[in-house]
Amino acid sequence: MQHNAQLTADNAAQPDAIFDGVDLRRLAERIPTPFHAYSANAIRARIAGLQQALQGMDAMLCYAVKANSNLAILQLMAEARVGADIVSSGELWRALHAGIPAQHIVFSGVGKTAAEIAEALAAGIQRFNLESADELDLLQQMAAELQVRAHAAVRINPDVDAQTHAKISTGKAQNKFGVSIDEARRWFADAARRPNVRLDGLHVHIGSQILGIEPFRLAFARVAAFWRELEAAGHTIASIDVGGGLGVRYRDGEQPIAPADYAAAIRAALGDFTGRLLLEPGRYLVAEAGVLLTRVIRLKHGEGRRFLVLDAAMNDLLRPSLYDAWHDIVPLIDDVRPRHRYDVVGPVCETGDTFAVERELPELHAGELVLIRGTGAYGASMASTYNSRPLAAEVLLDRGRHAIVRRRQSLEDMVAGEQPARHWETA
Ligand code: LLP
């Protein structure tokens, strides 16, 4: 039995078919495709690697729940003493249910509602990452009503280009996230007007799937300079949250930032900061720990094109449709076959339901298994039931064992809450 947590080709007979000690082909005989499978040990290894790189600093990982919000994944985080970065009361609920202590939870996002702020205050979360003056005022008002003092950080928009896909870039001045340093300066200057908000933190998050260290360096340097300025003006900064954004390897040739280099960039900018550092990695911890198992439904020969129609679709994995994202597509076959260029598509009635265009793959036949790599982050968490396709099952793998951590949605589950319009009322 193989115990490798990474997908490697070290099992000569079945390259790629063994994941965290589990034979994916046998698993797919027991669990109908499509389903997501996650390696617990790959996730543990990522957490440990990052924690190790940060040793010596007072640093805490707050996992960005949006990347993969399955309760079993959140439990792995809780076991490793990783906190949570949440953006909704749904994520708050999940994090608390998975056993992540409220004191390890930070709350980000531009659209926190009054109800969500009330829930987070009642739960006693660690801090709010605030993104607008309106939100700051609302937090003051609500904390005053509850007679508590909320900890808050201001999310700085450092106007740095993360050099990633435009739809996941967040640190440019024109993006909706954070406030300018000028505005943040004013928040601190009149902090006394908001006695129920302890504004003692800075936060920055410039985007996602970042592969170059330079944007991080720039953003951290701007935040560090602002922190020094604030300290000099007599303000106390208890925590600096450097956000998430660490990229992963989706395809050969991509060179992700090593944890040691990332930690070195944090040290270089903030090494003499004596408060608490917070990090909000999402993708880095889970992306490469997940695969999507799917079968070929049929081959279709179009005008000069070969379509490979899979039983997974954009509702199971939206990234290729939404961002033209590359995911490796690996047939689980062990004989050598001629290769062809395929457009790899799902059954959903949209041209955008395409996983890859002109991808060179060995000849495949109906019923054969294919895995799509790198789907542990922003895969299941972005899934929908579009075309009335039930949400796929999710399976956790751990040293040769597997456990279903989300059963495939039944049709009854899918329509739960829907009803014929019987009871008409007027508002
Ligand atoms: N912190 C904040 C405030 C965020 O907005 C995000 C991600 C993270 C942390 C985690 O970023 P990460 O370490 O995962 O890069 N759906 C897109 C990614 C959207 C990311 C949104 N914010 C995708 O599939 O590529």
mmCIF file with all atom_site columns, C-alpha atoms and ligand atoms in Angstrom, residues 64 66 85 108 155 168 203 205 207-209 244-246 280-283 319 323 378 382, ligand 1:
data_model
loop_
_atom_site.group_PDB
_atom_site.id
_atom_site.type_symbol
_atom_site.label_atom_id
_atom_site.label_alt_id
_atom_site.label_comp_id
_atom_site.label_asym_id
_atom_site.label_entity_id
_atom_site.label_seq_id
_atom_site.pdbx_PDB_ins_code
_atom_site.Cartn_x
_atom_site.Cartn_y
_atom_site.Cartn_z
_atom_site.occupancy
_atom_site.B_iso_or_equiv
_atom_site.pdbx_formal_charge
_atom_site.auth_seq_id
_atom_site.auth_comp_id
_atom_site.auth_asym_id
_atom_site.auth_atom_id
_atom_site.pdbx_PDB_model_num
ATOM   1  C CA  . ALA A 1 64  ? -9.720  31.146 4.332   1.00 0.00 ? 64  ALA A CA  1
ATOM   2  C CA  . LYS A 1 66  ? -14.125 29.941 1.228   1.00 0.00 ? 66  LYS A CA  1
ATOM   3  C CA  . ASP A 1 85  ? -10.868 33.703 8.008   1.00 0.00 ? 85  ASP A CA  1
ATOM   4  C CA  . SER A 1 108 ? -13.320 39.823 6.310   1.00 0.00 ? 108 SER A CA  1
ATOM   5  C CA  . ARG A 1 155 ? -8.030  46.493 5.480   1.00 0.00 ? 155 ARG A CA  1
ATOM   6  C CA  . ILE A 1 168 ? -9.035  37.399 -8.402  1.00 0.00 ? 168 ILE A CA  1
ATOM   7  C CA  . HIS A 1 203 ? -4.956  43.907 7.223   1.00 0.00 ? 203 HIS A CA  1
ATOM   8  C CA  . HIS A 1 205 ? -4.870  40.933 0.950   1.00 0.00 ? 205 HIS A CA  1
ATOM   9  C CA  . GLY A 1 207 ? -5.252  38.767 -4.527  1.00 0.00 ? 207 GLY A CA  1
ATOM   10 C CA  . SER A 1 208 ? -5.097  35.062 -5.092  1.00 0.00 ? 208 SER A CA  1
ATOM   11 C CA  . GLN A 1 209 ? -2.949  32.520 -6.985  1.00 0.00 ? 209 GLN A CA  1
ATOM   12 C CA  . GLY A 1 244 ? -3.705  34.959 1.744   1.00 0.00 ? 244 GLY A CA  1
ATOM   13 C CA  . GLY A 1 245 ? -2.856  34.639 -1.910  1.00 0.00 ? 245 GLY A CA  1
ATOM   14 C CA  . LEU A 1 246 ? -0.018  32.103 -2.070  1.00 0.00 ? 246 LEU A CA  1
ATOM   15 C CA  . GLU A 1 280 ? -5.125  33.827 5.709   1.00 0.00 ? 280 GLU A CA  1
ATOM   16 C CA  . PRO A 1 281 ? -4.036  31.096 3.309   1.00 0.00 ? 281 PRO A CA  1
ATOM   17 C CA  . GLY A 1 282 ? -6.811  29.272 1.496   1.00 0.00 ? 282 GLY A CA  1
ATOM   18 C CA  . ARG A 1 283 ? -5.734  27.756 -1.799  1.00 0.00 ? 283 ARG A CA  1
ATOM   19 C CA  . ARG A 1 319 ? -12.704 27.598 -12.382 1.00 0.00 ? 319 ARG A CA  1
ATOM   20 C CA  . TYR A 1 323 ? -11.215 32.137 -15.224 1.00 0.00 ? 323 TYR A CA  1
ATOM   21 C CA  . TYR A 1 378 ? -12.521 26.674 -4.975  1.00 0.00 ? 378 TYR A CA  1
ATOM   22 C CA  . MET A 1 382 ? -18.019 27.078 -5.698  1.00 0.00 ? 382 MET A CA  1
HETATM 23 N N1  . LLP B 2 .   ? -8.237  36.499 2.629   1.00 0.00 ? 1   LLP B N1  1
HETATM 24 C C1  . LLP B 2 .   ? -9.144  37.217 1.952   1.00 0.00 ? 1   LLP B C1  1
HETATM 25 C C2  . LLP B 2 .   ? -9.623  38.472 2.515   1.00 0.00 ? 1   LLP B C2  1
HETATM 26 C C3  . LLP B 2 .   ? -9.612  36.756 0.706   1.00 0.00 ? 1   LLP B C3  1
HETATM 27 O O1  . LLP B 2 .   ? -10.497 37.469 0.023   1.00 0.00 ? 1   LLP B O1  1
HETATM 28 C C4  . LLP B 2 .   ? -9.126  35.525 0.186   1.00 0.00 ? 1   LLP B C4  1
HETATM 29 C C5  . LLP B 2 .   ? -9.598  35.005 -1.098  1.00 0.00 ? 1   LLP B C5  1
HETATM 30 C C6  . LLP B 2 .   ? -8.194  34.797 0.949   1.00 0.00 ? 1   LLP B C6  1
HETATM 31 C C7  . LLP B 2 .   ? -7.760  35.325 2.170   1.00 0.00 ? 1   LLP B C7  1
HETATM 32 C C8  . LLP B 2 .   ? -7.634  33.486 0.501   1.00 0.00 ? 1   LLP B C8  1
HETATM 33 O O2  . LLP B 2 .   ? -6.896  33.599 -0.655  1.00 0.00 ? 1   LLP B O2  1
HETATM 34 P P1  . LLP B 2 .   ? -6.029  32.363 -1.186  1.00 0.00 ? 1   LLP B P1  1
HETATM 35 O O3  . LLP B 2 .   ? -4.965  32.078 -0.170  1.00 0.00 ? 1   LLP B O3  1
HETATM 36 O O4  . LLP B 2 .   ? -6.960  31.228 -1.361  1.00 0.00 ? 1   LLP B O4  1
HETATM 37 O O5  . LLP B 2 .   ? -5.496  32.842 -2.487  1.00 0.00 ? 1   LLP B O5  1
HETATM 38 N N2  . LLP B 2 .   ? -12.386 31.638 -6.644  1.00 0.00 ? 1   LLP B N2  1
HETATM 39 C C9  . LLP B 2 .   ? -11.056 32.077 -7.017  1.00 0.00 ? 1   LLP B C9  1
HETATM 40 C C10 . LLP B 2 .   ? -10.290 32.606 -5.826  1.00 0.00 ? 1   LLP B C10 1
HETATM 41 C C11 . LLP B 2 .   ? -10.985 33.723 -5.102  1.00 0.00 ? 1   LLP B C11 1
HETATM 42 C C12 . LLP B 2 .   ? -10.244 34.194 -3.863  1.00 0.00 ? 1   LLP B C12 1
HETATM 43 C C13 . LLP B 2 .   ? -11.054 35.127 -3.057  1.00 0.00 ? 1   LLP B C13 1
HETATM 44 N N3  . LLP B 2 .   ? -10.443 35.599 -1.838  1.00 0.00 ? 1   LLP B N3  1
HETATM 45 C C14 . LLP B 2 .   ? -10.339 30.950 -7.717  1.00 0.00 ? 1   LLP B C14 1
HETATM 46 O O6  . LLP B 2 .   ? -10.917 29.875 -7.865  1.00 0.00 ? 1   LLP B O6  1
HETATM 47 O O7  . LLP B 2 .   ? -9.200  31.119 -8.167  1.00 0.00 ? 1   LLP B O7  1
#
